[in-house]
Short mmCIF file of C-alpha atoms in Angstrom, two decimals:
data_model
loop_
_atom_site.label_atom_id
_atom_site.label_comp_id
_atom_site.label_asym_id
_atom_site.label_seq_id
_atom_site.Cartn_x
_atom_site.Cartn_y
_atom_site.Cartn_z
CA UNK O 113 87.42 -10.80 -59.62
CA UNK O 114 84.19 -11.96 -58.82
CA UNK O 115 82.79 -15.02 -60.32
CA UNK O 116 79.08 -14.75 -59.17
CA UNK O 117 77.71 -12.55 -62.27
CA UNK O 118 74.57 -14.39 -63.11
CA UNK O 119 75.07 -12.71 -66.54
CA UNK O 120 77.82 -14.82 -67.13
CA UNK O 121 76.72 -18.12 -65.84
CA UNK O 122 77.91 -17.47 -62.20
CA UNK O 123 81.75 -17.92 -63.60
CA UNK O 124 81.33 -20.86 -65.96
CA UNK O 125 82.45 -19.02 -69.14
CA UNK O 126 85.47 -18.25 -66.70
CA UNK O 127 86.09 -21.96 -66.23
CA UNK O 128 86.01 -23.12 -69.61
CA UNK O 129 88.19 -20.45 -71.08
CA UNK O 130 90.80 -21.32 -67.72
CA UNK O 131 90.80 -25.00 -69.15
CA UNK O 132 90.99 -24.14 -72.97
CA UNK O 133 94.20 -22.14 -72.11
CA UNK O 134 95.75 -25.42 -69.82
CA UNK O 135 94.96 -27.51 -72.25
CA UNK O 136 96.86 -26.02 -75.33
CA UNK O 137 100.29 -26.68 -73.18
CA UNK O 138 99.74 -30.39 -72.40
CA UNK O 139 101.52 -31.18 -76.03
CA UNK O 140 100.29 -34.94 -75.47
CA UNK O 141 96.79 -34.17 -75.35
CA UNK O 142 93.31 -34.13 -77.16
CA UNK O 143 89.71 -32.60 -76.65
CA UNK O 144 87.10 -34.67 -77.76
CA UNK O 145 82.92 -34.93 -76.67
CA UNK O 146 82.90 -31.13 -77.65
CA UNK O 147 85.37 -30.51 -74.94
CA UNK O 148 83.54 -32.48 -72.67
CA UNK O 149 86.85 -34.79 -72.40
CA UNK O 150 90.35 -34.46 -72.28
CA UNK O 151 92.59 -37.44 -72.59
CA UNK O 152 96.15 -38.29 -73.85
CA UNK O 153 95.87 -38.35 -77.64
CA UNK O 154 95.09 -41.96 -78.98
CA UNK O 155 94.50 -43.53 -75.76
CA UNK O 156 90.88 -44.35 -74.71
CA UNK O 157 89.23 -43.92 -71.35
CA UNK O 158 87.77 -46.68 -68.71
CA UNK O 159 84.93 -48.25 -70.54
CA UNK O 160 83.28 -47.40 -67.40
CA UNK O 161 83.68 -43.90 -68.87
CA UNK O 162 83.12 -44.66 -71.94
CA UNK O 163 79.31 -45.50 -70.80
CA UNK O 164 78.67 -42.16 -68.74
CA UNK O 165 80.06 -40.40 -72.02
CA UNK O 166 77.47 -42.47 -73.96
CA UNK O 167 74.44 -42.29 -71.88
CA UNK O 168 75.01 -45.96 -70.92
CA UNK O 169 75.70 -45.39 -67.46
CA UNK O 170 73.96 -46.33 -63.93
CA UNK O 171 75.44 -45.90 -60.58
CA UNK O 172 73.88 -47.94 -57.56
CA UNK O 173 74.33 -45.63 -54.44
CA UNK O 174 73.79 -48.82 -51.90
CA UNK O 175 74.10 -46.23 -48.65
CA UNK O 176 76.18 -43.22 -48.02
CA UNK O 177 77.38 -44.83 -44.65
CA UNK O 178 80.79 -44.94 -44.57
CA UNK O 179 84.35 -45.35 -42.54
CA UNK O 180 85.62 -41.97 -43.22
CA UNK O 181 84.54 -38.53 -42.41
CA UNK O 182 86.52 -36.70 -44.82
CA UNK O 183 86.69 -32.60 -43.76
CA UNK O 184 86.06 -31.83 -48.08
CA UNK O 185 83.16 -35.21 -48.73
CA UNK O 186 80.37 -33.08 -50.36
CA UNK O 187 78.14 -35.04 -48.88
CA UNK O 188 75.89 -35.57 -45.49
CA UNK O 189 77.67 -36.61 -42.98
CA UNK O 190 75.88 -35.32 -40.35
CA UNK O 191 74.42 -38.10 -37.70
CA UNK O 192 70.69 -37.05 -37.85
CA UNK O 193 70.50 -38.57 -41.00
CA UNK O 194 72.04 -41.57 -40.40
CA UNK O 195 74.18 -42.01 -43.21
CA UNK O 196 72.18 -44.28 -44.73
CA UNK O 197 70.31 -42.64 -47.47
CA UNK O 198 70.37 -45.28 -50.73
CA UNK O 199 69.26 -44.35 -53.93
CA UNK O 200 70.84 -45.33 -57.66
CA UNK O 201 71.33 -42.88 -61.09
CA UNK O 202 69.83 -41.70 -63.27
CA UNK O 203 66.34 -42.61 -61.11
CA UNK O 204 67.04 -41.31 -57.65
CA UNK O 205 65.15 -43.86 -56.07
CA UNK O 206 65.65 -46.24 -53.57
CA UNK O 207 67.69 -49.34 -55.04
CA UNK O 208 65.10 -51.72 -54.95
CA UNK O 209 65.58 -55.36 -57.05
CA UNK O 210 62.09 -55.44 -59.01
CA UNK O 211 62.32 -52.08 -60.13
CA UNK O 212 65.62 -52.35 -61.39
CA UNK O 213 64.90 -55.26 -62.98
CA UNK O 214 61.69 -53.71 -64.85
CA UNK O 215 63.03 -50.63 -65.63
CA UNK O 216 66.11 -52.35 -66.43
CA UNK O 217 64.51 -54.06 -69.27
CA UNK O 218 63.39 -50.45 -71.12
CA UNK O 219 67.01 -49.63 -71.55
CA UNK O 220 68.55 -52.81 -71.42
CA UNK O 221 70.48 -51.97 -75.06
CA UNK O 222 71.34 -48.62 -73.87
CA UNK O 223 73.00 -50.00 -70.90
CA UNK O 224 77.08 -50.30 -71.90
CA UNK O 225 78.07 -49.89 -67.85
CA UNK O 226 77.12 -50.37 -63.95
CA UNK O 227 78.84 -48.90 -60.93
CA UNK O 228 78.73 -48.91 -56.68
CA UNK O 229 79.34 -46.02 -54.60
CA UNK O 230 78.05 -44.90 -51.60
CA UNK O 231 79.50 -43.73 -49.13
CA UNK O 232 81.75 -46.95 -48.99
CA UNK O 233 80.35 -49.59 -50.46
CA UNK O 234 82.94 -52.19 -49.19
CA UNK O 235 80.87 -51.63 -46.08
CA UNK O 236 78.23 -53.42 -48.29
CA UNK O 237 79.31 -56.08 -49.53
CA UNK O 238 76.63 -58.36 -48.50
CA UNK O 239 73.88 -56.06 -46.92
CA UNK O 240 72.99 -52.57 -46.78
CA UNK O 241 71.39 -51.06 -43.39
CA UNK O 242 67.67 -50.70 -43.61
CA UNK O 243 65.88 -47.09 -43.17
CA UNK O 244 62.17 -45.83 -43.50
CA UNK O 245 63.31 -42.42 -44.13
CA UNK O 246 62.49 -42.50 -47.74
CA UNK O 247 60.53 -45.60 -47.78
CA UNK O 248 61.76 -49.57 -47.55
CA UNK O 249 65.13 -49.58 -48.75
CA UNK O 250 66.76 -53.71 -50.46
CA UNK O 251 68.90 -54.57 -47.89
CA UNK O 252 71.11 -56.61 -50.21
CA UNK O 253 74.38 -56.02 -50.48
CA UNK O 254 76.85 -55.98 -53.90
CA UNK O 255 77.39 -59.42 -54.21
CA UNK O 256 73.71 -60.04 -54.17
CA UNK O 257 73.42 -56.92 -56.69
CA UNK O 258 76.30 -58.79 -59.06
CA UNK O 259 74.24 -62.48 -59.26
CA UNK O 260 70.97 -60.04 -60.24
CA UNK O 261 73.28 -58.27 -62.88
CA UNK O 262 75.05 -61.29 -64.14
CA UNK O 263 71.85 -63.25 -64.22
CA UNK O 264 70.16 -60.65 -66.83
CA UNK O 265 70.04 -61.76 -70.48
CA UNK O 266 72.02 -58.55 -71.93
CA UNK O 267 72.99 -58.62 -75.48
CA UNK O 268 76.24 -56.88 -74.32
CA UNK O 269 76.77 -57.35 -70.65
CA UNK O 270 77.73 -54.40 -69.04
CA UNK O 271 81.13 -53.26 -67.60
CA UNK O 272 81.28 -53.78 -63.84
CA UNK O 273 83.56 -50.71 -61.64
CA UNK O 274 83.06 -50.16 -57.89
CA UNK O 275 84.62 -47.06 -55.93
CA UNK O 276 86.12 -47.05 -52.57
CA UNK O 277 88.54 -45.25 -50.53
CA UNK O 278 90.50 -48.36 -50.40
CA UNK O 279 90.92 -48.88 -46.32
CA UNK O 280 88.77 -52.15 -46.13
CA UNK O 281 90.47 -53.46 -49.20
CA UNK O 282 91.37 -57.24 -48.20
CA UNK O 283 92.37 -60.48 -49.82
CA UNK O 284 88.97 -61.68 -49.20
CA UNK O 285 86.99 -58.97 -50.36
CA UNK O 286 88.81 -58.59 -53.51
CA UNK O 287 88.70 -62.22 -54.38
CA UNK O 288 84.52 -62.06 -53.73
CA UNK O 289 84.41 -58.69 -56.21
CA UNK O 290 86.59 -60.40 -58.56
CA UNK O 291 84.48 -63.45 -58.90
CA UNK O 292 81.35 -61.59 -59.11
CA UNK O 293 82.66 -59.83 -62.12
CA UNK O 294 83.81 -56.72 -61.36
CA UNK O 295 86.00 -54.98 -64.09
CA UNK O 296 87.72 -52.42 -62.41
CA UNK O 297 88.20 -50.95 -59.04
CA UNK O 298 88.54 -46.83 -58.60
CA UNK O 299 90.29 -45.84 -55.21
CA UNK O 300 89.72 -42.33 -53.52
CA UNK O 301 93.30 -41.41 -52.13
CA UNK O 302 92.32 -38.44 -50.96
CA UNK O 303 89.92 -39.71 -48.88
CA UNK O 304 93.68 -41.83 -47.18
CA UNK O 305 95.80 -38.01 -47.85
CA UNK O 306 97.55 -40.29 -50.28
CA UNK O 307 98.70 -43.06 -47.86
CA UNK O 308 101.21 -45.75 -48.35
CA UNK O 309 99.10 -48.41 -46.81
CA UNK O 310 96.53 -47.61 -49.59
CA UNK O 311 98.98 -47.85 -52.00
CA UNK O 312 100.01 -51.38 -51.14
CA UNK O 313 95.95 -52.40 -50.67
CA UNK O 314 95.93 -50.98 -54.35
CA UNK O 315 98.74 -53.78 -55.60
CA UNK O 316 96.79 -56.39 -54.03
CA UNK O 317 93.96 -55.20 -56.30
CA UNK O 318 95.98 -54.98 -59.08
CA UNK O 319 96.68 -58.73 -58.86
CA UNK O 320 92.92 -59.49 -58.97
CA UNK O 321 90.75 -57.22 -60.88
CA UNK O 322 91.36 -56.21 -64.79
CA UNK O 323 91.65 -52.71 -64.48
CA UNK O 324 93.04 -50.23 -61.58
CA UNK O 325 91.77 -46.60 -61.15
CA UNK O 326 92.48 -43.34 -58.86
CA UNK O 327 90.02 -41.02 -58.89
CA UNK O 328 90.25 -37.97 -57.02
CA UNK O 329 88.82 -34.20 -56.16
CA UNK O 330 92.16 -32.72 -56.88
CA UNK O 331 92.52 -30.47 -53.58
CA UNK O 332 95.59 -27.52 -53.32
CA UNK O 333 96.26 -28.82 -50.00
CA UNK O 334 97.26 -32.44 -51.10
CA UNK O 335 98.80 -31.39 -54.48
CA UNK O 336 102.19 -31.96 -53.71
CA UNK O 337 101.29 -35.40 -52.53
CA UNK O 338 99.15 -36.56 -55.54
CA UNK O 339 101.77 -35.30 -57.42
CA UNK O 340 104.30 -37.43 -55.55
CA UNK O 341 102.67 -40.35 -56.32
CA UNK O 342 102.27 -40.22 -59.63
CA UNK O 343 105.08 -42.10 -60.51
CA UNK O 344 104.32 -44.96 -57.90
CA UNK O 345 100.57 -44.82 -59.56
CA UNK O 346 102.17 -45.76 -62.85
CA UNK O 347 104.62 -48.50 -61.29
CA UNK O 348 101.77 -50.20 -59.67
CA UNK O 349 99.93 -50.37 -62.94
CA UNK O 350 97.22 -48.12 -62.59
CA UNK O 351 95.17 -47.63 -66.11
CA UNK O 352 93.20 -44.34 -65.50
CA UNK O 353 93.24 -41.12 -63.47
CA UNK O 354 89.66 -39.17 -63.32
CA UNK O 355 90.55 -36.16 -61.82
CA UNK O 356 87.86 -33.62 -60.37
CA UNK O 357 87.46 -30.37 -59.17
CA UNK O 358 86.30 -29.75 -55.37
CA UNK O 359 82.66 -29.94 -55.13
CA UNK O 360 81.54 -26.88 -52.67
CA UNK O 361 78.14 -28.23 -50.66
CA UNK O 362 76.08 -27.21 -47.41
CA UNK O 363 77.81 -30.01 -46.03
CA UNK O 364 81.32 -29.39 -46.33
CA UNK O 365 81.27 -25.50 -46.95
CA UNK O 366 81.71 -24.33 -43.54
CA UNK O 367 84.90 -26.04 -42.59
CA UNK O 368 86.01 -25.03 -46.29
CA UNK O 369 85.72 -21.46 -45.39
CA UNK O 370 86.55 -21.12 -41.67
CA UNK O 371 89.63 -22.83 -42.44
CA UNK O 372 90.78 -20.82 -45.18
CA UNK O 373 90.62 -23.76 -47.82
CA UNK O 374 88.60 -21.52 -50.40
CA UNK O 375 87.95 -18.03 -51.21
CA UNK O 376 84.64 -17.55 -51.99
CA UNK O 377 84.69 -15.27 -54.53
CA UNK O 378 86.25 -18.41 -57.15
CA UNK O 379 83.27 -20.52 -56.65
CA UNK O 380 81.48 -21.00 -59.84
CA UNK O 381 78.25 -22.78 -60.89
CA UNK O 382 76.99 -23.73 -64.66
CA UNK O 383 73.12 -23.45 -62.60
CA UNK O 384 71.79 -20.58 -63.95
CA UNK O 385 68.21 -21.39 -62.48
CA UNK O 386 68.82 -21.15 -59.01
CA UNK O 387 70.35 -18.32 -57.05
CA UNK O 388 71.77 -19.97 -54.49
CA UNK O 389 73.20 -23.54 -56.20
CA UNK O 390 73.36 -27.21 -54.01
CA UNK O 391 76.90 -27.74 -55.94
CA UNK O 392 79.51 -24.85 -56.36
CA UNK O 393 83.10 -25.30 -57.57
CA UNK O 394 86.38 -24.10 -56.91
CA UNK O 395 88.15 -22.41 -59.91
CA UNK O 396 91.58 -23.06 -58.67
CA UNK O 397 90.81 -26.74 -58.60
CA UNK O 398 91.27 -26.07 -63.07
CA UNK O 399 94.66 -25.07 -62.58
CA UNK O 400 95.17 -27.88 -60.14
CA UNK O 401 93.81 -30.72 -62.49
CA UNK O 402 96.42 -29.31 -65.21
CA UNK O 403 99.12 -29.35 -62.96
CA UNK O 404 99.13 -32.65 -62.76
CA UNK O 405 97.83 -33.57 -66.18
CA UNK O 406 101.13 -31.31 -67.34
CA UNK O 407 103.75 -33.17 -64.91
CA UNK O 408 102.16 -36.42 -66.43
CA UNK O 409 102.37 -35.31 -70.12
CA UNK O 410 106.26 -33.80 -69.33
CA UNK O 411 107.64 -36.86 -67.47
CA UNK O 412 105.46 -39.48 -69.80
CA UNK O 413 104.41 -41.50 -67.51
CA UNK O 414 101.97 -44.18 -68.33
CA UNK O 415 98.71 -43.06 -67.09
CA UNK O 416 95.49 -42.31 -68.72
CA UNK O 417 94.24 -38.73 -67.56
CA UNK O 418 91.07 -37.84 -67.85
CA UNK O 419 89.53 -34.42 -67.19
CA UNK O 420 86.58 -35.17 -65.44
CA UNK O 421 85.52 -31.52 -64.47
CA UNK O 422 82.30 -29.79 -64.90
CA UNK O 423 82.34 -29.55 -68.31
CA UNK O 424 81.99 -33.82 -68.76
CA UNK O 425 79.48 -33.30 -65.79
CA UNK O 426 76.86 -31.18 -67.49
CA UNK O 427 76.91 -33.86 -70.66
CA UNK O 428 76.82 -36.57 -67.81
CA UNK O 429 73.17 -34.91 -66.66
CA UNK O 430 71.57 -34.97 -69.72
CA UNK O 431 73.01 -38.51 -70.48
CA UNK O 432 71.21 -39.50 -66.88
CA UNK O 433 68.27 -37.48 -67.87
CA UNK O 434 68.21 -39.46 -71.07
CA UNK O 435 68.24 -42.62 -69.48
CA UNK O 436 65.56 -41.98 -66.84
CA UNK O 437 63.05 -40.71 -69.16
CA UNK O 438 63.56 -44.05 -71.10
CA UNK O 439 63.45 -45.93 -68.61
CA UNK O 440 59.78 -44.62 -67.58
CA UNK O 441 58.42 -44.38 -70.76
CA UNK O 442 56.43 -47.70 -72.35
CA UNK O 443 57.14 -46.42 -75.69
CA UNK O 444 59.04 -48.48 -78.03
CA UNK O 445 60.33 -45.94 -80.29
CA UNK O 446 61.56 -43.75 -77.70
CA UNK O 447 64.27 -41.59 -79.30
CA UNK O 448 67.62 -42.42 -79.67
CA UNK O 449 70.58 -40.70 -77.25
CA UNK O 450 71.77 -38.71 -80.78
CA UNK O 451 67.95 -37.99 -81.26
CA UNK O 452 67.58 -36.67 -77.75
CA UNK O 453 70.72 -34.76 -78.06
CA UNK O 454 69.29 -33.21 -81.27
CA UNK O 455 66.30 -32.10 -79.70
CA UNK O 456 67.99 -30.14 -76.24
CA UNK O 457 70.85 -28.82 -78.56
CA UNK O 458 73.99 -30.45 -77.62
#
């Protein structure tokens, strides 16, 4: 079966009717966002996630340079760039200090949460490598980034996460993110093939920071290890679990396919626009998610799931979308996020 019909949004349809199906046997479960979230019933998710779900979310991309060069990373990795592309949602430009702070101030009630990724930001902590290939790029590093955050007069201050793939995780480093107020700390284990030594790095962040995420692409080739360390997850304390699908790219499709790690014809897309999509995704990677979800629900173990598959991703766009146009406009009575979700239909 081919999932490539542009009639029938190049295998989306396919997707969501997959997921509806999982999601009837997790017994400990609820839909919520219009299916746009899944989540054991009664619990709520990162307030991190809570803030992409409610357009109040912006995500500083310092630099993609990083310490790994993961075979499935759906992004550039190649060395004519450099690695070292910055830029920060929902504006795509380069993470420069003034403008953040005046576009900042449009949207500074909307704001409910603020994230690092990069590549690995940990390489960052106190400067980011300077480029001219998109123009001058700040060179300043998180902790710089966290006194300019915690030195804004919000009304609510915003909830702090950073992601990393946990292998420069250090007593030091910890301590610094913990006193610059970061909330919560997601780790990659995929990016480690779900390595002890990143579980103990994620204890020693457990001891310092409020709350403890994984969040993974969940790949067939490392489900039996994921699965394995679910229990160990839960021992250590970890709150949440975001779990996504593999995200197919120019970057990372070739040694997908000569290696036999997809078969093209379950790649889908929800872009109806463009015949030949930037992101694809694997279909199996649905069944994956609720394998795990289903061995979490069955053995109740004390982790928050959350489905964090295309279907939240689409919502996440607009919500981005939302926020940059506010952010640009000078107009006080821009529309509200339920106004703007009014007016596109969702």
């Amino acid at each position: 079966m081919s999932f490539q019909d542009k009639q029938d949004l190049q295998g989306y349809d396919e997707m969501v009717a997959l997921s509806n199906r999982l999601r009837k046997e997790i017994k400990g479960g609820e839909e919520t966002d219009n299916g746009a979230t899944f989540k054991p019933r009664g619990k709520e998710l990162s307030k991190g996630c809570q803030a992409c779900k409610s357009a109040g979310w912006i995500c500083i991309y310092l630099s993609y340079i990083c310490n790994r060069s993961c075979h499935f990373c759906p992004q550039d990795r190649s060395k004519e760039t450099n690695n070292s592309f910055s830029g920060w949602d929902p504006w795509g430009d380069v993470p420069l200090i003034e403008v953040f702070k005046e576009r900042i101030a449009r949207i500074i009630d909307d704001v409910k949460g603020v994230s690092f990724s990069g590549g690995e930001p940990l390489m960052q902590l106190k400067k980011v490598p300077t480029s001219n290939r998109r123009g001058p790029m700040s060179s300043a590093g998180i902790l710089k980034w966290l006194d300019i955050i915690n030195g804004i007069r919000w009304k609510r201050k915003p909830y702090l996460w950073i992601y990393t793939g946990g292998h420069l995780v250090n007593e030091r480093n910890i301590g610094s993110l913990a006193a610059g107020g970061i909330n919560e700390i997601r780790f990659n284990l995929a990016a480690s093939n779900y390595s002890d030594d990143i579980l103990k790095k994620m204890e020693l962040a457990r001891k310092r920071i409020d709350y403890l995420s994984v969040e993974v692409p969940v790949l067939s080739w490392q489900l039996d290890k994921l699965i394995g360390s679910l229990k160990t997850l839960s021992d250590i304390g970890v709150d949440y679990l975001n779990l996504h699908e593999l995200c197919v790219t120019p970057f990372n499709r070739h040694y997908l396919q000569t290696n036999d790690l997809i078969d093209e014809k379950l790649l889908y897309t929800n872009d109806t626009i463009n015949p030949n999509p930037f992101n694809m995704f694997y279909l199996p990677s649905i069944m994956d998610i609720y394998k795990v979800i289903s061995y979490i629900d069955e053995n109740k173990l004390n982790l928050i799931y959350n489905d964090c598959s295309v279907r939240n991703t689409i919502l996440q766009s607009h919500r981005h979308n939302y926020l940059r146009l506010k952010s640009l406009s000078g107009d006080a009575r821009f529309k509200t996020w339920e106004e703007y979700k009014t007016s596109i239909g969702i």
